[in-house]
mmCIF file of C-alpha atoms in Angstrom:
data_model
loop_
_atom_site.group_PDB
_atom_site.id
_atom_site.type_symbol
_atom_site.label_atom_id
_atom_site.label_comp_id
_atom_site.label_asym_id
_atom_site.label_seq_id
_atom_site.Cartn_x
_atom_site.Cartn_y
_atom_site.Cartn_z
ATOM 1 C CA UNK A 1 -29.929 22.994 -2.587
ATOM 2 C CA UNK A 2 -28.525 26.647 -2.752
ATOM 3 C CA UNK A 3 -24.415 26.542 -1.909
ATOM 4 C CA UNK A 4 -24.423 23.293 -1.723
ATOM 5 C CA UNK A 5 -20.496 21.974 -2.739
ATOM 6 C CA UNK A 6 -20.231 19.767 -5.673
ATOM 7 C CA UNK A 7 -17.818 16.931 -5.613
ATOM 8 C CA UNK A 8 -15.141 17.560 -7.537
ATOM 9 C CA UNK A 9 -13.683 14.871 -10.176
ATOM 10 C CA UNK A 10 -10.174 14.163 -9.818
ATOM 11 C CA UNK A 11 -8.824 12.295 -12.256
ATOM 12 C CA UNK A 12 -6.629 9.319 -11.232
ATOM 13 C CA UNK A 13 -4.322 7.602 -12.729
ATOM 14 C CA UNK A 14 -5.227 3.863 -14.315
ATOM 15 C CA UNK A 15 -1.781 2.339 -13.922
ATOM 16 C CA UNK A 16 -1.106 4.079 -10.404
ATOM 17 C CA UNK A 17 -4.363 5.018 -8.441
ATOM 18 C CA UNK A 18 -2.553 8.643 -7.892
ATOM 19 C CA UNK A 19 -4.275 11.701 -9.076
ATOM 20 C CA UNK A 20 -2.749 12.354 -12.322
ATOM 21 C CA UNK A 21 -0.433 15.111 -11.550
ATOM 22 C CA UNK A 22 1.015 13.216 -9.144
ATOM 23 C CA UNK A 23 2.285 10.203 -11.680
ATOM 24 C CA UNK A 24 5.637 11.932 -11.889
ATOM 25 C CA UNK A 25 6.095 10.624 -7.754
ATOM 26 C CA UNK A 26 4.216 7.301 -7.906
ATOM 27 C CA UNK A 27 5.839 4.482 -7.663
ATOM 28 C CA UNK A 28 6.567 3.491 -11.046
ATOM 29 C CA UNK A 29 6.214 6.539 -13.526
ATOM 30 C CA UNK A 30 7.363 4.592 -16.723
ATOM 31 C CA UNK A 31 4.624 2.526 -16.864
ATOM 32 C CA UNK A 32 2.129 5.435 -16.273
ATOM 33 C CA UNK A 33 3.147 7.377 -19.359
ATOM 34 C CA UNK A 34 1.638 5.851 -21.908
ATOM 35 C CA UNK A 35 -1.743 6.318 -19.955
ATOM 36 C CA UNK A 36 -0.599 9.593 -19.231
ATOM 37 C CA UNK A 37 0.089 10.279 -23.072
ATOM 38 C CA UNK A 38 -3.912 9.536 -24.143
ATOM 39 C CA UNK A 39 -5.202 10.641 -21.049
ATOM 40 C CA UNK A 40 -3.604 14.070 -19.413
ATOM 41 C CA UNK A 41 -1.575 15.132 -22.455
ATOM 42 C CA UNK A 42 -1.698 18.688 -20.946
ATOM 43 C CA UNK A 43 -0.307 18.047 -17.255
ATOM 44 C CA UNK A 44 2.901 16.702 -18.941
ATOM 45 C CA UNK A 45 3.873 18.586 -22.068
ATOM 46 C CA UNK A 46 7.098 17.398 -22.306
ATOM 47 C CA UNK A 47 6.007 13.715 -22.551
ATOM 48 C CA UNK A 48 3.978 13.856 -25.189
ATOM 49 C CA UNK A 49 7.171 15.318 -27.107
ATOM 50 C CA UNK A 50 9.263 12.881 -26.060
ATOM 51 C CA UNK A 51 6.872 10.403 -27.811
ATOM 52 C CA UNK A 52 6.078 11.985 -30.579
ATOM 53 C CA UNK A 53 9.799 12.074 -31.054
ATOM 54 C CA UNK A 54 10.001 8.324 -30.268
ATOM 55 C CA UNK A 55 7.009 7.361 -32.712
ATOM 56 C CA UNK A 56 8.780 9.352 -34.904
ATOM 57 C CA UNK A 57 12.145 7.300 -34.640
ATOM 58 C CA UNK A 58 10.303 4.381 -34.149
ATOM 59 C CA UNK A 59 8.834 5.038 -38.167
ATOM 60 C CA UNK A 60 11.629 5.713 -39.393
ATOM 61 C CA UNK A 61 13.414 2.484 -38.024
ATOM 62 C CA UNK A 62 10.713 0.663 -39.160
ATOM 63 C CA UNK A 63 10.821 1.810 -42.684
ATOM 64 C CA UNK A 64 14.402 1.192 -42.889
ATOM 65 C CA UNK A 65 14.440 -2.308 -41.266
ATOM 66 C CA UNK A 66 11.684 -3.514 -43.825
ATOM 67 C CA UNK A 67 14.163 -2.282 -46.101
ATOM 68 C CA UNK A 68 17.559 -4.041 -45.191
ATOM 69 C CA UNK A 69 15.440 -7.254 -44.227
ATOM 70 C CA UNK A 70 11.464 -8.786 -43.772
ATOM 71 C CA UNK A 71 12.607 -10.666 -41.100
ATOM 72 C CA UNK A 72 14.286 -8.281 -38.468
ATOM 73 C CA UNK A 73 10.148 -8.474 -36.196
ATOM 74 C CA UNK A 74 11.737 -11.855 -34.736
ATOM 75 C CA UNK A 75 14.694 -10.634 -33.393
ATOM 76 C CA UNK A 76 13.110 -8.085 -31.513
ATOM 77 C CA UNK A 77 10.312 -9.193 -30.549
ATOM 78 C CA UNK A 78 12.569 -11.760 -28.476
ATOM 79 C CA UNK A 79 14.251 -9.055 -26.140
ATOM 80 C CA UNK A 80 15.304 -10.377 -22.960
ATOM 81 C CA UNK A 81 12.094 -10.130 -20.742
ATOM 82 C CA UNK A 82 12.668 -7.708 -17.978
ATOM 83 C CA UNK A 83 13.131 -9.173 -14.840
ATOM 84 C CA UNK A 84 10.412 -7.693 -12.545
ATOM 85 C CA UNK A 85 11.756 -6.209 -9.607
ATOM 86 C CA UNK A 86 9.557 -5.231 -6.716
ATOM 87 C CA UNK A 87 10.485 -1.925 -5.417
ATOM 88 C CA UNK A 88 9.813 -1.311 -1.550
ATOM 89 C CA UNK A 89 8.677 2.117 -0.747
ATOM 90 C CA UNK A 90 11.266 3.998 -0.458
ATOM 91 C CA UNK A 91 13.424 3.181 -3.916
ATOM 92 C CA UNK A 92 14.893 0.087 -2.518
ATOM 93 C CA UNK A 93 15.067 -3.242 -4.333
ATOM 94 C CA UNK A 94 13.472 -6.793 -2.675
ATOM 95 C CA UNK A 95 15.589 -9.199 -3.590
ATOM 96 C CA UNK A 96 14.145 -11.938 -5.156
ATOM 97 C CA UNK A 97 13.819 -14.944 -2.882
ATOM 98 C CA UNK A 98 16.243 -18.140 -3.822
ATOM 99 C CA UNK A 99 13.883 -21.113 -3.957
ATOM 100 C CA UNK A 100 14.543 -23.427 -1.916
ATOM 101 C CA UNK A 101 13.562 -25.827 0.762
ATOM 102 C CA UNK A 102 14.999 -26.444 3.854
ATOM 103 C CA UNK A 103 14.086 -29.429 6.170
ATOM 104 C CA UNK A 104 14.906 -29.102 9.780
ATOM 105 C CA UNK A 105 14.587 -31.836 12.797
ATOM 106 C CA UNK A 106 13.520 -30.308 15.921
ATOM 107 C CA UNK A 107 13.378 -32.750 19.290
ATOM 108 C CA UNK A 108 10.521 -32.442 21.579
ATOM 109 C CA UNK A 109 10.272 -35.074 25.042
ATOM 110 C CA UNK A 110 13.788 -36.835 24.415
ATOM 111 C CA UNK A 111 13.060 -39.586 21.895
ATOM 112 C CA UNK A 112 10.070 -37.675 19.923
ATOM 113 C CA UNK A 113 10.796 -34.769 16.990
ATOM 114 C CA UNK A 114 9.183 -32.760 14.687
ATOM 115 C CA UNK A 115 10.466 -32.127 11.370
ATOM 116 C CA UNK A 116 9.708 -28.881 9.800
ATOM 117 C CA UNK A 117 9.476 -28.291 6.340
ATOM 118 C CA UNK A 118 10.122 -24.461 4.711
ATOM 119 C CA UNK A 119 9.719 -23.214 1.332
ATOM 120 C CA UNK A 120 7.681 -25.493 -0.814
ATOM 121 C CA UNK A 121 5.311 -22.462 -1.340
ATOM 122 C CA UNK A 122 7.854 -21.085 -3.552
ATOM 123 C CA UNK A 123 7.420 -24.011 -6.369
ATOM 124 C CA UNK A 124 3.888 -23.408 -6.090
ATOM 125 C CA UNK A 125 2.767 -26.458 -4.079
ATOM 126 C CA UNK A 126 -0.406 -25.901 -2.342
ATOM 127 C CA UNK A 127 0.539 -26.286 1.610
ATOM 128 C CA UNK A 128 -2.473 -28.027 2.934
ATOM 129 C CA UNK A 129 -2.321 -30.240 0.463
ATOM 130 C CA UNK A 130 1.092 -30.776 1.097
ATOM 131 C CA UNK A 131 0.590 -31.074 4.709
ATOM 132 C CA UNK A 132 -2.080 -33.801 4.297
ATOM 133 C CA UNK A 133 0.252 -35.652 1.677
ATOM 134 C CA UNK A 134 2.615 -35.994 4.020
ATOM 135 C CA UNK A 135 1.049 -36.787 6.866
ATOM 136 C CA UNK A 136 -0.824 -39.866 4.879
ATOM 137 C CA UNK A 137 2.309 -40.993 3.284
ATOM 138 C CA UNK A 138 4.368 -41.332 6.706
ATOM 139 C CA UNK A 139 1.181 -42.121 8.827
ATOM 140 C CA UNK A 140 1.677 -39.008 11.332
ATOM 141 C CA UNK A 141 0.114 -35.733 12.064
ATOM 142 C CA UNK A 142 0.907 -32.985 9.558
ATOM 143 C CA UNK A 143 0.419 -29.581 9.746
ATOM 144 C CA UNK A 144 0.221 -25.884 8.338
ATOM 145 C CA UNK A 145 2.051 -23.621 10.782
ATOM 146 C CA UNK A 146 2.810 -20.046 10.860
ATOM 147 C CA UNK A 147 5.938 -19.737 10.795
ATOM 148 C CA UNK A 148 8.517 -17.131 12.199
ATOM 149 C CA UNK A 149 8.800 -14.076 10.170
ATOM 150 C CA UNK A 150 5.084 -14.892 8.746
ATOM 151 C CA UNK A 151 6.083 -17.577 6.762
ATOM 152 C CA UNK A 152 4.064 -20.627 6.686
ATOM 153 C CA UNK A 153 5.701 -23.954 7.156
ATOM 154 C CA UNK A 154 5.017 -27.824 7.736
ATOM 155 C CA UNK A 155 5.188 -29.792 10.909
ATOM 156 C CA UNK A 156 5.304 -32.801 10.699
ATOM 157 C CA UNK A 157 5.247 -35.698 13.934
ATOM 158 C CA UNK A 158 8.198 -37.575 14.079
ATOM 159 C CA UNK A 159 11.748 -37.935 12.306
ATOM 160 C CA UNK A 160 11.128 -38.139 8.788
ATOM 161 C CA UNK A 161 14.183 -36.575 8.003
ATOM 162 C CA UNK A 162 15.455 -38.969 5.289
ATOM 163 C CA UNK A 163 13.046 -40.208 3.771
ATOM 164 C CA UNK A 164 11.217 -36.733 2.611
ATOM 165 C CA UNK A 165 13.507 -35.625 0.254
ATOM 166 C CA UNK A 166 12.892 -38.994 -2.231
ATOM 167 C CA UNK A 167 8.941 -38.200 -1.415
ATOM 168 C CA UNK A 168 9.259 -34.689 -2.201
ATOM 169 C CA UNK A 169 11.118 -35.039 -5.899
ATOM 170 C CA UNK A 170 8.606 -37.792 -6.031
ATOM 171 C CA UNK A 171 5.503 -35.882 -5.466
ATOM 172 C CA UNK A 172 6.913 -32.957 -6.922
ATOM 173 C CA UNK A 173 8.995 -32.901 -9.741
ATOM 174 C CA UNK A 174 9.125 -29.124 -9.873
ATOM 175 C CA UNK A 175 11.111 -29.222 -6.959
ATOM 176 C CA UNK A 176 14.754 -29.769 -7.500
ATOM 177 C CA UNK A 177 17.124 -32.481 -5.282
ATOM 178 C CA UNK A 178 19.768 -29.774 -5.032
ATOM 179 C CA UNK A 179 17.130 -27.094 -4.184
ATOM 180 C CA UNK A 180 16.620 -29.193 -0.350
ATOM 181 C CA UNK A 181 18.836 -28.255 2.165
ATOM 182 C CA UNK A 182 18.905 -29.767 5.583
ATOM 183 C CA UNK A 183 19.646 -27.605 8.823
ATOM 184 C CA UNK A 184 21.677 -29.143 10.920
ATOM 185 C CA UNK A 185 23.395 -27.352 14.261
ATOM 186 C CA UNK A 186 22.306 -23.976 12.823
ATOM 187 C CA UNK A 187 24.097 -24.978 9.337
ATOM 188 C CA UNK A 188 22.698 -25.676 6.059
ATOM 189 C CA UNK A 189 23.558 -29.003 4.978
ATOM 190 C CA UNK A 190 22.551 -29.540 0.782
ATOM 191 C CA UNK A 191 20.592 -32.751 1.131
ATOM 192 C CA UNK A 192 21.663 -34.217 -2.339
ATOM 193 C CA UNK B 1 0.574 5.801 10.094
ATOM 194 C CA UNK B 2 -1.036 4.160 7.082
ATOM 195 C CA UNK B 3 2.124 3.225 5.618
ATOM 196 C CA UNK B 4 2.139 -0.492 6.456
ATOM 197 C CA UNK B 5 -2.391 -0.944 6.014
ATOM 198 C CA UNK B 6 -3.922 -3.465 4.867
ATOM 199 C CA UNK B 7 -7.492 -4.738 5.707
ATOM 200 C CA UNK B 8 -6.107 -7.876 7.944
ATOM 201 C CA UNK B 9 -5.661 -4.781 10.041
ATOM 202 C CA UNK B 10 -9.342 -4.248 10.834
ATOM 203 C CA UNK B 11 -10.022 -5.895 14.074
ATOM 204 C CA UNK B 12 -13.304 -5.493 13.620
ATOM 205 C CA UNK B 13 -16.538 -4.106 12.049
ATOM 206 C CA UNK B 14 -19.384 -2.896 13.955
ATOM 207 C CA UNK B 15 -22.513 -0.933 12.861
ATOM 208 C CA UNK B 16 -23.050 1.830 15.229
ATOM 209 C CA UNK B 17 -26.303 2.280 16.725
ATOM 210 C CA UNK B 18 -28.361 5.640 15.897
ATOM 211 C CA UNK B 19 -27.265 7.862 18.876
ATOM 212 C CA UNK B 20 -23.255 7.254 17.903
ATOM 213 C CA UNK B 21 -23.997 7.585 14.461
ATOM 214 C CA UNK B 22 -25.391 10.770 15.063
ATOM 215 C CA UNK B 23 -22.211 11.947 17.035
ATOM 216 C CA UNK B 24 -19.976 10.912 14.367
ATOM 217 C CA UNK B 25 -21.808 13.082 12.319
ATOM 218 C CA UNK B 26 -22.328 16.097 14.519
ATOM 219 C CA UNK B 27 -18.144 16.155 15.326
ATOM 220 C CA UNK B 28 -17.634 16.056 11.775
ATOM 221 C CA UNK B 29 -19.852 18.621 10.822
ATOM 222 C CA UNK B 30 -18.384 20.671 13.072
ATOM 223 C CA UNK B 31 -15.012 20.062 12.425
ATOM 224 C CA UNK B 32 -15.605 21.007 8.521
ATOM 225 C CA UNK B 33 -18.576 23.220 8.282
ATOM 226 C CA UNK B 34 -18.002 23.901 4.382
ATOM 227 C CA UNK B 35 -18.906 20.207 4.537
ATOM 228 C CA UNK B 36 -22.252 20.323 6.176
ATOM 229 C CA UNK B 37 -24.216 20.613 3.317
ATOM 230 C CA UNK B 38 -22.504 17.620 1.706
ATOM 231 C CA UNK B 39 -22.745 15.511 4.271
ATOM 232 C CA UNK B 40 -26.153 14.609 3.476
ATOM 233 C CA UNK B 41 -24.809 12.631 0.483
ATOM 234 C CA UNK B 42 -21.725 11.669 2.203
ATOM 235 C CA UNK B 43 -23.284 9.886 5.170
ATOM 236 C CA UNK B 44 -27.193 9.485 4.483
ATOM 237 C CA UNK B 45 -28.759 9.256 7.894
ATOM 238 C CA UNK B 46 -30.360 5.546 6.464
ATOM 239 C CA UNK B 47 -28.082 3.958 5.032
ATOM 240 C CA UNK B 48 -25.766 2.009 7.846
ATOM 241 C CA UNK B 49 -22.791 3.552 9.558
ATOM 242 C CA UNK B 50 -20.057 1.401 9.964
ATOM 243 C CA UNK B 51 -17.212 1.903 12.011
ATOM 244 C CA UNK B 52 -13.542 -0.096 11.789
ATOM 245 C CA UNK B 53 -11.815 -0.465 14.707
ATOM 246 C CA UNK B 54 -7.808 -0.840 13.629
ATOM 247 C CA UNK B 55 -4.935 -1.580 15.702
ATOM 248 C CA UNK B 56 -3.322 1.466 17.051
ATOM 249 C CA UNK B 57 -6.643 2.923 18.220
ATOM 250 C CA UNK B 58 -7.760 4.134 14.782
ATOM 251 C CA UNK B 59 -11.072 4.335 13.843
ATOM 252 C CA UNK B 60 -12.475 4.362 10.334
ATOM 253 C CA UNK B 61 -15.842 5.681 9.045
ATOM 254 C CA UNK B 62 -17.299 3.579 6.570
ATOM 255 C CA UNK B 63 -20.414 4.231 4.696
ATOM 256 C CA UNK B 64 -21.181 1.554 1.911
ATOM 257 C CA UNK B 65 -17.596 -0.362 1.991
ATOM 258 C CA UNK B 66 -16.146 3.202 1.422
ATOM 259 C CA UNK B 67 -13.698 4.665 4.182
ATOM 260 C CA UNK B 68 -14.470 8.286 4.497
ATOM 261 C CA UNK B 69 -13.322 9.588 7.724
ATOM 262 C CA UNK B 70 -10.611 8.383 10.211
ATOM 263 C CA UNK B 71 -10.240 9.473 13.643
ATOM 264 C CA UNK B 72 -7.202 7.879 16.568
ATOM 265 C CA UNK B 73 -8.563 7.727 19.967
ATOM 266 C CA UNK B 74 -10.611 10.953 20.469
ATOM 267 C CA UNK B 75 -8.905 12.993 18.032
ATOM 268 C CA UNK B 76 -10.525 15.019 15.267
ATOM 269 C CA UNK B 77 -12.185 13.087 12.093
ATOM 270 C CA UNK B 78 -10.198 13.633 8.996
ATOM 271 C CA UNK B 79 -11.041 13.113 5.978
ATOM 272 C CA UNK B 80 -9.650 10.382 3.729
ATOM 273 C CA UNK B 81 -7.554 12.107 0.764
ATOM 274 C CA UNK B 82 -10.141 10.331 -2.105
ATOM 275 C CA UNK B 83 -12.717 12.212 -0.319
ATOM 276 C CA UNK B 84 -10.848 15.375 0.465
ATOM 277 C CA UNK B 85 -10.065 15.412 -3.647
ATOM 278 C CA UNK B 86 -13.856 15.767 -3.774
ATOM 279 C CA UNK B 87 -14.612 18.862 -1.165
ATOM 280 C CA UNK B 88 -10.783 20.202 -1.365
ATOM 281 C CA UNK B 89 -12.135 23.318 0.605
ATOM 282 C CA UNK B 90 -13.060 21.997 3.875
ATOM 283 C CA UNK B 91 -9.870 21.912 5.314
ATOM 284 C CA UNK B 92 -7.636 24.683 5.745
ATOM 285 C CA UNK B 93 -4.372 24.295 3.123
ATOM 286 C CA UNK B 94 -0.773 24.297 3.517
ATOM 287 C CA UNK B 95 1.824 23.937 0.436
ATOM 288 C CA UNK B 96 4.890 22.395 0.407
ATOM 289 C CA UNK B 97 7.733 23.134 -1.428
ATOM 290 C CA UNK B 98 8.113 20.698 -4.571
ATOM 291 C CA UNK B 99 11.538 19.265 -3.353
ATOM 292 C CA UNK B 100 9.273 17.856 -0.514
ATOM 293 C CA UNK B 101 6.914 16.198 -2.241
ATOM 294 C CA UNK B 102 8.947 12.783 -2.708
ATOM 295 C CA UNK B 103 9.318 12.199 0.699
ATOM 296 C CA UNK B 104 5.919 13.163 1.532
ATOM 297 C CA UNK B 105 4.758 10.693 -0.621
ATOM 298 C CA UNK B 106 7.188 7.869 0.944
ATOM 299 C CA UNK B 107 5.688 8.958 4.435
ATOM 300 C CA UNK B 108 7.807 11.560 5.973
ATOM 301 C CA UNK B 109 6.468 14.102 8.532
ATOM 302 C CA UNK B 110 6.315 17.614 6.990
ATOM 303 C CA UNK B 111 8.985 19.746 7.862
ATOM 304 C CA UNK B 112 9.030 23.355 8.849
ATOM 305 C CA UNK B 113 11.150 24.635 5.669
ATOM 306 C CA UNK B 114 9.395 22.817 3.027
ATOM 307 C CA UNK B 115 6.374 25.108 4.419
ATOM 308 C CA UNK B 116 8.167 28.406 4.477
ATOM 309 C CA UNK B 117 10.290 28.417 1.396
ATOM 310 C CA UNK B 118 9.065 29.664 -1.156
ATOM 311 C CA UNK B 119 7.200 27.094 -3.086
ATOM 312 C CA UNK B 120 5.470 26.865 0.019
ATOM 313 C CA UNK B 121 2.289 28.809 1.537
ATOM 314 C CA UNK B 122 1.183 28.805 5.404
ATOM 315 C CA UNK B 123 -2.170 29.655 6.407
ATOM 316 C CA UNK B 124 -1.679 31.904 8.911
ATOM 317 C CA UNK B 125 -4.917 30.721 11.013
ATOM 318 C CA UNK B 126 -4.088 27.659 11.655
ATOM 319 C CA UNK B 127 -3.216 26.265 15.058
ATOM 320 C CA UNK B 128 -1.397 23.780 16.441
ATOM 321 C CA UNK B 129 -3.109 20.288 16.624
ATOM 322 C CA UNK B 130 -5.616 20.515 13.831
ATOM 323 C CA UNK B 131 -6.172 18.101 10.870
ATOM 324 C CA UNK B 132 -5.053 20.196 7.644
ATOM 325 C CA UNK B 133 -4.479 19.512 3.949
ATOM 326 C CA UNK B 134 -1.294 19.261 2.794
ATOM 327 C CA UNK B 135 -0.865 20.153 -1.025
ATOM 328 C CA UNK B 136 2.209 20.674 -2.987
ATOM 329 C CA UNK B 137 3.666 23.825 -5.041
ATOM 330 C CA UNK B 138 2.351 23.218 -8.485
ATOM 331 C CA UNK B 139 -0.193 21.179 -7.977
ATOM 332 C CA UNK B 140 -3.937 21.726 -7.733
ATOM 333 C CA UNK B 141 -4.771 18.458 -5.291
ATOM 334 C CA UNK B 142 -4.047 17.551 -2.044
ATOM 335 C CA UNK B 143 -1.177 14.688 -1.242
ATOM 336 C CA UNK B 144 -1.461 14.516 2.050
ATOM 337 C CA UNK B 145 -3.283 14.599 4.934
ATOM 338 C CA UNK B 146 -1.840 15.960 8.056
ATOM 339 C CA UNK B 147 -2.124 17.105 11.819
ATOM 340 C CA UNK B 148 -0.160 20.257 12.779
ATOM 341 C CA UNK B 149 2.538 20.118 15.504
ATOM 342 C CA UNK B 150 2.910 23.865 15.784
ATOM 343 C CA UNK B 151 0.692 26.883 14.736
ATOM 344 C CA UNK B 152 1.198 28.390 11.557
ATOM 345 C CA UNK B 153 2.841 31.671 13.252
ATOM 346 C CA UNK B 154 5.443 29.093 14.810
ATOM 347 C CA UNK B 155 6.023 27.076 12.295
ATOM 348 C CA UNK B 156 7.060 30.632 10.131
ATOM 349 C CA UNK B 157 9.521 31.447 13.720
ATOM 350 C CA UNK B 158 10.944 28.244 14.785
ATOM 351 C CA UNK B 159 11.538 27.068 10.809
ATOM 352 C CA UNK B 160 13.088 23.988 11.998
ATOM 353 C CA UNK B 161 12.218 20.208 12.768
ATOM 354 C CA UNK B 162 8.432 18.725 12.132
ATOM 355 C CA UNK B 163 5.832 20.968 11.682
ATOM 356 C CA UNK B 164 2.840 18.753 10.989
ATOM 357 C CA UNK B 165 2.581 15.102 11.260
ATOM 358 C CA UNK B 166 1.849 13.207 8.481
ATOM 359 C CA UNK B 167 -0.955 11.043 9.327
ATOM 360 C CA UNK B 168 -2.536 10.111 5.358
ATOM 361 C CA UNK B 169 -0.876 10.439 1.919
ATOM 362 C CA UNK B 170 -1.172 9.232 -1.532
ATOM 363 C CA UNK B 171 -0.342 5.780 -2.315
ATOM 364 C CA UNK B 172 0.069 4.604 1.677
ATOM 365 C CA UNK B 173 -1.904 1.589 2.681
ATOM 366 C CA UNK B 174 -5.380 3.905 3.340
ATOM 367 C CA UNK B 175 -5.186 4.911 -0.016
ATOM 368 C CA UNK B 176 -5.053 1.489 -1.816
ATOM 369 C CA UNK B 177 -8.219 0.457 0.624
ATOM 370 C CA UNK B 178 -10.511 2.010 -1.902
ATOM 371 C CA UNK B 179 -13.527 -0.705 -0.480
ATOM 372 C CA UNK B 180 -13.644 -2.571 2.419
ATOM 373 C CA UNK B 181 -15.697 -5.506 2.928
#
């Protein structure tokens, strides 16, 4: 087994699958640097001083807090949460989607339509379910379609343009009257 | 290429028969010698090959759920980068600047300067159209993978526009595929 090559072990990151060194690129590096910290204080020397400053401030805040008052740990503790924004490669923000559902009648033969519903993913209804609901409760075929842009979306057989938005609030009280819009000519219409 | 990967991009799985399996093998060996004696471990000659076919006529090599080697249409095999971590001398190197390593990392093709400034290093026998490594001034592992436009001595004279393409880098959609089933 003379020359053979060992593997080498790189060590990755735990937060960002990246080699280590590489952290300072990945995609989010704040989050890494704690792991960095304990794990690979020596690829980022400056870090570790940073914290050692912070922990540093950090004690010395806490000792004067307890000081001035016992109960200051509420207060902060209660921080406005973060909103998570998803970063798309290349630094730029996704929006996050408005949740909402819009209902739109589409004719097929003349007298005969489909109405197809978007959006009830985003209150966290289960679409087959959905689908099936529907179709039971106005006696017509129902069904999970792919949608345009990858989206899913509900067909349903005939013109049950009215009376789904008192079913849906009905089914699903998650879902909000004013969050259901109707498209009509290309225009959304609020349905409440 | 791997930017945008994800596994719904497999079209679909096969397990080669003997007589491909050994062809894979053979074209790899060749392509990386310093690899020969690791490829014993790498693809054991019982356990099941598996090859992916993916859209855009790319191949993977999988041995136990594990991509290893990619190839597009006939081309060369190339390592994947976990892999290439583990043997880093089987492909010959080049070092980009650190400037370039951001955009690398988002997917960009390397450029010509990035390789001569420098932070950079060329090695000078490389040729045009082979699979090299691409690492990064200051660091000790590769980032990317790539396959070079231009020699090495025309990269260093033209210094301008893409020198290699970028075909596999840290974080893309290959990367995050650590298993495949």
């Amino acid at each position: 087994m003379a020359g053979k090559p060992q593997p080498v072990r790189v060590l990755y990151c735990a937060v960002c699958s990246l080699p280590a060194e590489y952290c300072e690129f990945g995609p989010d590096f704040e989050k890494c640097k704690p792991w960095l910290i304990q794990n690979a204080p020596d690829l980022y020397p400056d870090l570790v001083k940073e914290a050692n400053a912070k922990e540093a401030d950090k004690v010395a805040n806490q000792l004067q807090s307890t000081g001035i008052s016992s109960g200051g740990d509420g207060a902060a503790s209660s921080a406005p949460k973060q909103e998570e924004v998803k970063r798309l490669p290349g630094g730029k923000i996704k929006k996050k989607e408005r949740q909402e559902v819009t209902i739109e009648k589409m004719t097929r033969n003349k007298r005969k339509c489909i109405t197809t519903v978007k959006g009830l993913e985003l209150f966290g209804v289960k679409l087959s379910d959905a689908s099936k609901k529907l179709g039971k409760k106005f006696a017509t075929g129902a069904s999970v379609v792919k949608g345009p842009t990858e989206k899913d979306q509900i067909d349903v057989q005939g013109d049950i343009a009215y009376d789904i938005v008192e079913f849906i609030t009905d089914t699903w009280p998650d879902v909000p009257e004013a969050a259901i819009f109707f498209i009509e000519d290309g225009r959304k219409v609020p349905a409440a | 290429m791997f930017k945008k990967f994800s596994s719904e991009e497999v079209s679909a799985q096969n397990q080669v028969k003997a007589s491909v399996q050994r062809k894979i093998r053979q074209s790899i060996a060749d392509e990386y010698p310093g690899l020969e004696q690791a490829l014993e471990d790498l693809l054991p000659k019982k356990s099941p090959l598996i090859v992916a076919k993916c859209q855009n006529h790319l191949n993977l090599v999988v041995v136990n759920n594990v991509p290893l080697f990619f190839n597009i249409r006939d081309g060369p095999y190339m390592p994947t980068l976990r892999l290439l971590h583990q043997y880093p001398d089987i492909m010959k190197k080049l070092q980009v600047d650190r400037g370039a390593i951001k955009f690398v990392l988002a997917g960009a093709n390397i450029m010509c300067p990035g390789l001569t400034s420098p932070g950079g290093a060329l090695d000078d026998t490389v040729a045009a159209e082979t699979p090299v490594a691409i690492m990064a001034e200051g660091k000790q592992h590769a980032l990317a993978i790539g396959f070079t436009k231009m020699s090495a001595k025309e990269i260093r004279d033209i210094n301008k526009g893409i020198g290699v393409d970028n075909m596999h880098y840290l974080n893309d959609g290959l990367w995050k595929m650590e298993h495949l089933d």
